[in-house]
Short mmCIF file of C-alpha atoms in Angstrom, two decimals:
data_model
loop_
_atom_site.label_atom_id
_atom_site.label_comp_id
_atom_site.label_asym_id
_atom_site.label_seq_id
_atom_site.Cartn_x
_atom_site.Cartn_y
_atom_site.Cartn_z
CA UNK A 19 212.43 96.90 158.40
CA UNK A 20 212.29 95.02 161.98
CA UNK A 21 212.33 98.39 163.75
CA UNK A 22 209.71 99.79 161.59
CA UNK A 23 207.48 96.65 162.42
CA UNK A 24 208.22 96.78 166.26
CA UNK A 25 207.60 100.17 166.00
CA UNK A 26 203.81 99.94 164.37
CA UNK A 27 203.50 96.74 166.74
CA UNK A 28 204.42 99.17 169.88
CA UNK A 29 202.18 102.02 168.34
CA UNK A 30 199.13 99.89 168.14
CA UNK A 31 199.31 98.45 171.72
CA UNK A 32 199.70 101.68 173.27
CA UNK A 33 197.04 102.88 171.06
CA UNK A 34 194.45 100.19 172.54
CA UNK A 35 196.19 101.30 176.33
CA UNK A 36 195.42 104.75 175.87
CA UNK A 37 191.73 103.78 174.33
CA UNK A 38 191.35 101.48 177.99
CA UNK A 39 192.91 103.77 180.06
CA UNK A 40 190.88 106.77 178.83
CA UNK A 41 187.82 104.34 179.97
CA UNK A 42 189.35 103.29 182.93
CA UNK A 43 189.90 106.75 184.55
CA UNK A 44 187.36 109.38 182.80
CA UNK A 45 184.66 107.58 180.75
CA UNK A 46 183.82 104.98 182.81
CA UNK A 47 183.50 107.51 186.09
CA UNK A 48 181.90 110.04 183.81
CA UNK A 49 178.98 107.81 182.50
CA UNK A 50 178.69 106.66 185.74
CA UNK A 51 177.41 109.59 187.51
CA UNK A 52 174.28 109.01 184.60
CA UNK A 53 170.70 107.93 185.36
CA UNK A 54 169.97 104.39 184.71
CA UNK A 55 168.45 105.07 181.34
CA UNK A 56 171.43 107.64 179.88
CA UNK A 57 174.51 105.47 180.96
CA UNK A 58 172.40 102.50 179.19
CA UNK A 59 171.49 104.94 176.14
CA UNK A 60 175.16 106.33 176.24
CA UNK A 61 176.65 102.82 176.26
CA UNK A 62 174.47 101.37 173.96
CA UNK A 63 175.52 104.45 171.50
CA UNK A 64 179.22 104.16 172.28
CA UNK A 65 179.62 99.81 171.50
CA UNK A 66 177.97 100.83 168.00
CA UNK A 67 180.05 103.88 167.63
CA UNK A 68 183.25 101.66 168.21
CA UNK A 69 182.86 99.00 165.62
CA UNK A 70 184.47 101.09 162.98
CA UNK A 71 187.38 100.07 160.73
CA UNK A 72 189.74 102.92 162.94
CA UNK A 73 189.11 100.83 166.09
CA UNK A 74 189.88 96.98 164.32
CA UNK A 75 192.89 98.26 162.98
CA UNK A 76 194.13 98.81 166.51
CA UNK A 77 192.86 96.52 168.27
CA UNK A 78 193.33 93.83 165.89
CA UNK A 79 196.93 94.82 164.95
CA UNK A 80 199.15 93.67 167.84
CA UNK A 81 197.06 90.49 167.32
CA UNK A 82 198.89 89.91 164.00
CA UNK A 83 202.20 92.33 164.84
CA UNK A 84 203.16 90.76 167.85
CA UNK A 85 203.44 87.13 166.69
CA UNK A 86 205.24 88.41 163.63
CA UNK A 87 207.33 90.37 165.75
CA UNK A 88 208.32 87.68 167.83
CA UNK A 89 209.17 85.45 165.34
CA UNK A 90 211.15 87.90 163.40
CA UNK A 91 213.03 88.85 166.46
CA UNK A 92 213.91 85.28 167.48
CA UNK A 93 214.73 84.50 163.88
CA UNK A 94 216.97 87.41 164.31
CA UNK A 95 218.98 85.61 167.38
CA UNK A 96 217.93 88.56 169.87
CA UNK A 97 216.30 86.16 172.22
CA UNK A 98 216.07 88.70 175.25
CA UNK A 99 214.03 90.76 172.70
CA UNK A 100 211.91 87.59 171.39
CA UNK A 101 211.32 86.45 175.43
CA UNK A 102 210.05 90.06 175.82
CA UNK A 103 208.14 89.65 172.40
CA UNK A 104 206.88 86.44 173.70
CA UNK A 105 205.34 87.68 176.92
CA UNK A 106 203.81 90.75 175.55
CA UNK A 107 201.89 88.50 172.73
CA UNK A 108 200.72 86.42 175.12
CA UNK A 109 199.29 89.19 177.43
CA UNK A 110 198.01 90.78 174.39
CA UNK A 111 196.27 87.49 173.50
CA UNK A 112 195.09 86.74 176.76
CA UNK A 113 194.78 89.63 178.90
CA UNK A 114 193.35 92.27 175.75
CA UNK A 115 192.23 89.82 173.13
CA UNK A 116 190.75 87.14 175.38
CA UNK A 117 188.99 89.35 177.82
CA UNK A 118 187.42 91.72 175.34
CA UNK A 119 186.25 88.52 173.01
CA UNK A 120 185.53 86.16 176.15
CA UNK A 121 184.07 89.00 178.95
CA UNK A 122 183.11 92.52 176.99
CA UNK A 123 181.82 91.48 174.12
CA UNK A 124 179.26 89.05 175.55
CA UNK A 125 178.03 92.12 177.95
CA UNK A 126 178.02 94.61 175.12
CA UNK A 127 175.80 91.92 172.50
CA UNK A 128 173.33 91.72 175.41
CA UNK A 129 173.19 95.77 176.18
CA UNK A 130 172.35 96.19 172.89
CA UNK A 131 169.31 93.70 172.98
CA UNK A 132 167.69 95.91 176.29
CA UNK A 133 165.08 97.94 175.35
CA UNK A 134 165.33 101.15 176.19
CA UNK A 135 161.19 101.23 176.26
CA UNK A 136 161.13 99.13 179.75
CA UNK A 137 159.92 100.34 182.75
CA UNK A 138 162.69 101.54 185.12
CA UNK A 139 163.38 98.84 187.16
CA UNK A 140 164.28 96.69 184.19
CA UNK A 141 166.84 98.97 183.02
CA UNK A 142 168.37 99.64 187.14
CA UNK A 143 168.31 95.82 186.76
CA UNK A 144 169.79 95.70 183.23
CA UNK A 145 172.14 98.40 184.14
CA UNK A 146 173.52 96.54 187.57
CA UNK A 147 174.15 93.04 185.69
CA UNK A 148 176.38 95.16 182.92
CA UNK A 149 178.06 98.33 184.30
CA UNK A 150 180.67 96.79 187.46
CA UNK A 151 181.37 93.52 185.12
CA UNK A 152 182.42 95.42 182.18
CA UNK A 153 184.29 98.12 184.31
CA UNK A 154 186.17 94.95 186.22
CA UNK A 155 186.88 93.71 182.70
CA UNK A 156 188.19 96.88 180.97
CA UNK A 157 190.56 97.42 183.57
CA UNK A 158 191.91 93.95 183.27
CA UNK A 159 192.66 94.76 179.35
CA UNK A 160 193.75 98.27 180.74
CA UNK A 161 196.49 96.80 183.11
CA UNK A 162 197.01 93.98 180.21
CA UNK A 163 197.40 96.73 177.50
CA UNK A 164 199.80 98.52 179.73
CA UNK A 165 202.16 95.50 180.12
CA UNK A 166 201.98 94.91 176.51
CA UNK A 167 203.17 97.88 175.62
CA UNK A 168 205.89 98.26 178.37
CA UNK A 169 207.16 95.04 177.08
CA UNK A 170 207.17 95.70 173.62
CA UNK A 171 209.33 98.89 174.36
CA UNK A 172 211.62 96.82 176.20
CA UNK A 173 211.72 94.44 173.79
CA UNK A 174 212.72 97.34 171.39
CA UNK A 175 215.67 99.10 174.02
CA UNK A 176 217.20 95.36 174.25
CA UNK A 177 217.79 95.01 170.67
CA UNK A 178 221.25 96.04 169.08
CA UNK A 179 219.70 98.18 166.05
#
């Protein structure tokens, strides 16, 4: 039963490093190479798009799975694993969690409030305060994702199954 949990908790981080990653290195650079008003439109369609039940189960499972995991682990008397465990959660919870609540979301609930009816300076204007922060702040959860999921796997390779 442990393995099947660290398993679902190492599926779920890598499925939120993938998600940031794809960002990172082909969304991001795509939508950037937009006008002003269809990399706001595009973005403004993609943070509705995303708030879907598919995306919170990822993103919001290694918030759950990895504490449990830990815990489990440690309960277990594997504390190399549950060390491991440890650091991932608190990457997850800092560096994933933290940053998207505390630095994404803030930039996405005020994209979605620009009217795509202003003139065109507005939305250069609207466009420069949004697009380099959130970019900076994905790849922070990118590189935090990444960890997570490395640790979790060594977590997993350190435990005597």
């Amino acid at each position: 039963m442990l393995l099947f949990l660290l398993v679902i908790t190492a599926l779920t981080a890598a499925l939120m490093a993938g998600l940031f990653y794809a960002y990172s290195c082909s969304v991001n650079p795509g939508l950037g190479r937009l006008s002003d008003i269809c990399y706001m439109s595009a973005m403004q369609s993609i943070n509705r798009a995303i708030l879907n039940p598919v995306f919170f189960i990822g993103f919001m499972g290694p918030v759950f799975l990895l504490p449990l995991s830990t815990w489990l682990v440690f309960r277990e008397g594997a504390t190399v694993s549950g060390w491991y465990l440890l650091a991932a959660t608190i990457i997850y919870l800092v560096g994933v969690f933290g940053v998207t609540a505390g630095g994404n979301v803030p930039l996405n609930n005020a994209l979605d409030k620009v009217s795509l009816q202003a003139d065109a300076a507005e939305i250069a204007a609207q466009r420069a305060r949004f697009e380099k922060p959130w970019n900076r702040l994905n790849m922070v959860r990118t590189i935090g994702a990444i960890i997570t999921v490395t640790l979790v796997i060594i977590a997993c390779l350190k435990m005597n199954f």
